[in-house]
């Protein structure tokens, strides 16, 4: 099962790398990268009621297979269009949107399957999460490295064609593994509205103050991290070659790999709340550092490694915490609510980033450096604007930690994880 998902992730890494280069080479637009990231975040919020309903009615194994099939559509379309020599930017956006829509129900289904395979053992569940994270990261390492090489040989058609092939392999592997996956318990068959299912699961989450505070922290920090990540891509590409950009992307995937391996192979320490807070603190520091490392690629490679290692630790700690407190029959649906709330700010923050950049950051730098208004110098000044946005995102995450950390530490210090479910179905 893990091998099937990792194989598909390798192909997706090819497509992501190809779409970034494809769009940047033809537009060099920061706003378009923000639109791409909005397309990647919006489905987890808008489609949540329908995803929750699907997880209420459809077996988990069926959803995982449907997700694999649907993910093939976008790369296949780009492959066919790119063969004609055309460059349809909207198709790249649609591919990202479809992939995110599928992930809205496929990821919670896979998370619940992990709990089933772990058979209720917390240590085993944490290890599986770690190995899956490291396997996905390994695909991320190979994706940019091989992607840069393959892009120089066959361009976007070759990358997307390989994506379709790897997803096909993942589908076959999943079909082989399907009989080994137990049916989810508590699968209801009675008629009920999607909104009612979503509201019931949201009430289950908000009745637990520690988890409510944790979700609010993730909602704020995820929004600023999304803006920083979206701006980082054109920021890097403005002064890096595709090969150097591939190395930077690989360093980030290597950080995720190290995080997953360290959790999968070693015993995971206690106090998940402190782990999450420390991870977000490291993420804030990395964004601040990368914003002042203009054109110094070796430093950016190191920072990118630490940044994604921190993201990996935060994701694994949060995932294990939620899996440990959520009843199995609710788990997939509660994870839809969790992701919907934690990512609800991402489309809003990304949509606000462009006007803030155009009407506040750019005029500020024009006022500070009058020569920046000259077209011959504006490209370098544009890098300064991007660095300013990344720096602001790091500063905002640090401020959110200062606000939320004391309450979270107190909440999780008073409540043991195994008591959060008492009296609650």
PDB file of N, CA and C in Angstrom, residues 287-329:
ATOM      1  N   UNK A 287      11.902  30.983   7.218  1.00  0.00           N
ATOM      2  CA  UNK A 287      11.364  31.993   6.301  1.00  0.00           C
ATOM      3  C   UNK A 287      12.097  33.318   6.464  1.00  0.00           C
ATOM      4  N   UNK A 288      12.383  33.698   7.699  1.00  0.00           N
ATOM      5  CA  UNK A 288      13.144  34.928   7.937  1.00  0.00           C
ATOM      6  C   UNK A 288      14.534  34.821   7.320  1.00  0.00           C
ATOM      7  N   UNK A 289      15.158  33.648   7.454  1.00  0.00           N
ATOM      8  CA  UNK A 289      16.522  33.476   6.943  1.00  0.00           C
ATOM      9  C   UNK A 289      16.566  33.485   5.424  1.00  0.00           C
ATOM     10  N   UNK A 290      15.597  32.813   4.778  1.00  0.00           N
ATOM     11  CA  UNK A 290      15.635  32.738   3.316  1.00  0.00           C
ATOM     12  C   UNK A 290      15.385  34.100   2.683  1.00  0.00           C
ATOM     13  N   UNK A 291      14.651  34.960   3.376  1.00  0.00           N
ATOM     14  CA  UNK A 291      14.351  36.280   2.817  1.00  0.00           C
ATOM     15  C   UNK A 291      15.575  37.176   2.744  1.00  0.00           C
ATOM     16  N   UNK A 292      16.594  36.903   3.558  1.00  0.00           N
ATOM     17  CA  UNK A 292      17.800  37.734   3.545  1.00  0.00           C
ATOM     18  C   UNK A 292      18.965  37.017   2.862  1.00  0.00           C
ATOM     19  N   UNK A 293      18.667  35.889   2.201  1.00  0.00           N
ATOM     20  CA  UNK A 293      19.721  35.121   1.521  1.00  0.00           C
ATOM     21  C   UNK A 293      19.626  35.293   0.009  1.00  0.00           C
ATOM     22  N   UNK A 294      19.396  36.516  -0.445  1.00  0.00           N
ATOM     23  CA  UNK A 294      19.177  36.783  -1.860  1.00  0.00           C
ATOM     24  C   UNK A 294      20.391  36.352  -2.678  1.00  0.00           C
ATOM     25  N   UNK A 295      20.149  35.527  -3.687  1.00  0.00           N
ATOM     26  CA  UNK A 295      21.168  35.103  -4.659  1.00  0.00           C
ATOM     27  C   UNK A 295      22.299  34.263  -4.058  1.00  0.00           C
ATOM     28  N   UNK A 296      22.177  33.825  -2.812  1.00  0.00           N
ATOM     29  CA  UNK A 296      23.213  32.966  -2.226  1.00  0.00           C
ATOM     30  C   UNK A 296      22.642  31.551  -2.143  1.00  0.00           C
ATOM     31  N   UNK A 297      22.756  30.819  -3.247  1.00  0.00           N
ATOM     32  CA  UNK A 297      22.098  29.520  -3.387  1.00  0.00           C
ATOM     33  C   UNK A 297      22.525  28.495  -2.344  1.00  0.00           C
ATOM     34  N   UNK A 298      23.813  28.361  -1.984  1.00  0.00           N
ATOM     35  CA  UNK A 298      24.178  27.363  -0.965  1.00  0.00           C
ATOM     36  C   UNK A 298      23.442  27.559   0.356  1.00  0.00           C
ATOM     37  N   UNK A 299      23.306  28.814   0.788  1.00  0.00           N
ATOM     38  CA  UNK A 299      22.577  29.073   2.033  1.00  0.00           C
ATOM     39  C   UNK A 299      21.111  28.703   1.881  1.00  0.00           C
ATOM     40  N   UNK A 300      20.529  28.992   0.720  1.00  0.00           N
ATOM     41  CA  UNK A 300      19.122  28.676   0.491  1.00  0.00           C
ATOM     42  C   UNK A 300      18.900  27.166   0.512  1.00  0.00           C
ATOM     43  N   UNK A 301      19.842  26.401  -0.009  1.00  0.00           N
ATOM     44  CA  UNK A 301      19.734  24.938   0.007  1.00  0.00           C
ATOM     45  C   UNK A 301      19.661  24.426   1.446  1.00  0.00           C
ATOM     46  N   UNK A 302      20.534  24.934   2.312  1.00  0.00           N
ATOM     47  CA  UNK A 302      20.546  24.511   3.718  1.00  0.00           C
ATOM     48  C   UNK A 302      19.249  24.920   4.411  1.00  0.00           C
ATOM     49  N   UNK A 303      18.834  26.168   4.183  1.00  0.00           N
ATOM     50  CA  UNK A 303      17.606  26.660   4.819  1.00  0.00           C
ATOM     51  C   UNK A 303      16.401  25.851   4.359  1.00  0.00           C
ATOM     52  N   UNK A 304      16.349  25.535   3.065  1.00  0.00           N
ATOM     53  CA  UNK A 304      15.234  24.756   2.530  1.00  0.00           C
ATOM     54  C   UNK A 304      15.189  23.370   3.164  1.00  0.00           C
ATOM     55  N   UNK A 305      16.339  22.773   3.395  1.00  0.00           N
ATOM     56  CA  UNK A 305      16.402  21.468   4.059  1.00  0.00           C
ATOM     57  C   UNK A 305      15.806  21.555   5.463  1.00  0.00           C
ATOM     58  N   UNK A 306      16.239  22.543   6.245  1.00  0.00           N
ATOM     59  CA  UNK A 306      15.750  22.694   7.621  1.00  0.00           C
ATOM     60  C   UNK A 306      14.266  23.035   7.624  1.00  0.00           C
ATOM     61  N   UNK A 307      13.837  23.896   6.688  1.00  0.00           N
ATOM     62  CA  UNK A 307      12.432  24.299   6.608  1.00  0.00           C
ATOM     63  C   UNK A 307      11.528  23.092   6.412  1.00  0.00           C
ATOM     64  N   UNK A 308      11.847  22.250   5.440  1.00  0.00           N
ATOM     65  CA  UNK A 308      10.969  21.118   5.147  1.00  0.00           C
ATOM     66  C   UNK A 308      11.108  20.005   6.175  1.00  0.00           C
ATOM     67  N   UNK A 309      12.268  19.882   6.804  1.00  0.00           N
ATOM     68  CA  UNK A 309      12.380  18.940   7.920  1.00  0.00           C
ATOM     69  C   UNK A 309      11.446  19.366   9.049  1.00  0.00           C
ATOM     70  N   UNK A 310      11.386  20.661   9.319  1.00  0.00           N
ATOM     71  CA  UNK A 310      10.490  21.180  10.357  1.00  0.00           C
ATOM     72  C   UNK A 310       9.034  20.950   9.984  1.00  0.00           C
ATOM     73  N   UNK A 311       8.695  21.182   8.709  1.00  0.00           N
ATOM     74  CA  UNK A 311       7.328  20.923   8.250  1.00  0.00           C
ATOM     75  C   UNK A 311       6.984  19.445   8.426  1.00  0.00           C
ATOM     76  N   UNK A 312       7.933  18.564   8.109  1.00  0.00           N
ATOM     77  CA  UNK A 312       7.699  17.134   8.280  1.00  0.00           C
ATOM     78  C   UNK A 312       7.443  16.754   9.724  1.00  0.00           C
ATOM     79  N   UNK A 313       8.247  17.282  10.652  1.00  0.00           N
ATOM     80  CA  UNK A 313       8.047  16.991  12.070  1.00  0.00           C
ATOM     81  C   UNK A 313       6.690  17.499  12.552  1.00  0.00           C
ATOM     82  N   UNK A 314       6.304  18.694  12.114  1.00  0.00           N
ATOM     83  CA  UNK A 314       5.004  19.248  12.511  1.00  0.00           C
ATOM     84  C   UNK A 314       3.872  18.372  11.982  1.00  0.00           C
ATOM     85  N   UNK A 315       3.945  17.974  10.716  1.00  0.00           N
ATOM     86  CA  UNK A 315       2.890  17.155  10.121  1.00  0.00           C
ATOM     87  C   UNK A 315       2.757  15.804  10.818  1.00  0.00           C
ATOM     88  N   UNK A 316       3.887  15.152  11.082  1.00  0.00           N
ATOM     89  CA  UNK A 316       3.846  13.824  11.707  1.00  0.00           C
ATOM     90  C   UNK A 316       3.331  13.917  13.139  1.00  0.00           C
ATOM     91  N   UNK A 317       3.790  14.925  13.878  1.00  0.00           N
ATOM     92  CA  UNK A 317       3.329  15.091  15.260  1.00  0.00           C
ATOM     93  C   UNK A 317       1.836  15.369  15.305  1.00  0.00           C
ATOM     94  N   UNK A 318       1.365  16.253  14.422  1.00  0.00           N
ATOM     95  CA  UNK A 318      -0.060  16.582  14.387  1.00  0.00           C
ATOM     96  C   UNK A 318      -0.890  15.376  13.966  1.00  0.00           C
ATOM     97  N   UNK A 319      -0.420  14.653  12.954  1.00  0.00           N
ATOM     98  CA  UNK A 319      -1.146  13.482  12.465  1.00  0.00           C
ATOM     99  C   UNK A 319      -1.275  12.421  13.550  1.00  0.00           C
ATOM    100  N   UNK A 320      -0.181  12.124  14.231  1.00  0.00           N
ATOM    101  CA  UNK A 320      -0.228  11.126  15.289  1.00  0.00           C
ATOM    102  C   UNK A 320      -1.131  11.537  16.431  1.00  0.00           C
ATOM    103  N   UNK A 321      -1.112  12.815  16.770  1.00  0.00           N
ATOM    104  CA  UNK A 321      -1.952  13.307  17.856  1.00  0.00           C
ATOM    105  C   UNK A 321      -3.431  13.130  17.515  1.00  0.00           C
ATOM    106  N   UNK A 322      -3.822  13.532  16.299  1.00  0.00           N
ATOM    107  CA  UNK A 322      -5.226  13.409  15.903  1.00  0.00           C
ATOM    108  C   UNK A 322      -5.647  11.946  15.784  1.00  0.00           C
ATOM    109  N   UNK A 323      -4.776  11.097  15.264  1.00  0.00           N
ATOM    110  CA  UNK A 323      -5.121   9.680  15.150  1.00  0.00           C
ATOM    111  C   UNK A 323      -5.293   9.030  16.517  1.00  0.00           C
ATOM    112  N   UNK A 324      -4.565   9.519  17.511  1.00  0.00           N
ATOM    113  CA  UNK A 324      -4.628   8.901  18.835  1.00  0.00           C
ATOM    114  C   UNK A 324      -5.899   9.265  19.591  1.00  0.00           C
ATOM    115  N   UNK A 325      -6.519  10.398  19.271  1.00  0.00           N
ATOM    116  CA  UNK A 325      -7.690  10.828  20.042  1.00  0.00           C
ATOM    117  C   UNK A 325      -9.001  10.665  19.293  1.00  0.00           C
ATOM    118  N   UNK A 326      -8.957  10.389  17.978  1.00  0.00           N
ATOM    119  CA  UNK A 326     -10.186  10.325  17.191  1.00  0.00           C
ATOM    120  C   UNK A 326     -10.656   8.886  17.064  1.00  0.00           C
ATOM    121  N   UNK A 327     -11.920   8.578  17.425  1.00  0.00           N
ATOM    122  CA  UNK A 327     -12.437   7.215  17.258  1.00  0.00           C
ATOM    123  C   UNK A 327     -12.343   6.775  15.802  1.00  0.00           C
ATOM    124  N   UNK A 328     -12.095   5.495  15.605  1.00  0.00           N
ATOM    125  CA  UNK A 328     -11.846   4.990  14.261  1.00  0.00           C
ATOM    126  C   UNK A 328     -13.024   5.232  13.324  1.00  0.00           C
ATOM    127  N   UNK A 329     -14.260   5.073  13.822  1.00  0.00           N
ATOM    128  CA  UNK A 329     -15.404   5.224  12.934  1.00  0.00           C
ATOM    129  C   UNK A 329     -15.635   6.675  12.518  1.00  0.00           C
TER     130      UNK A 329
END
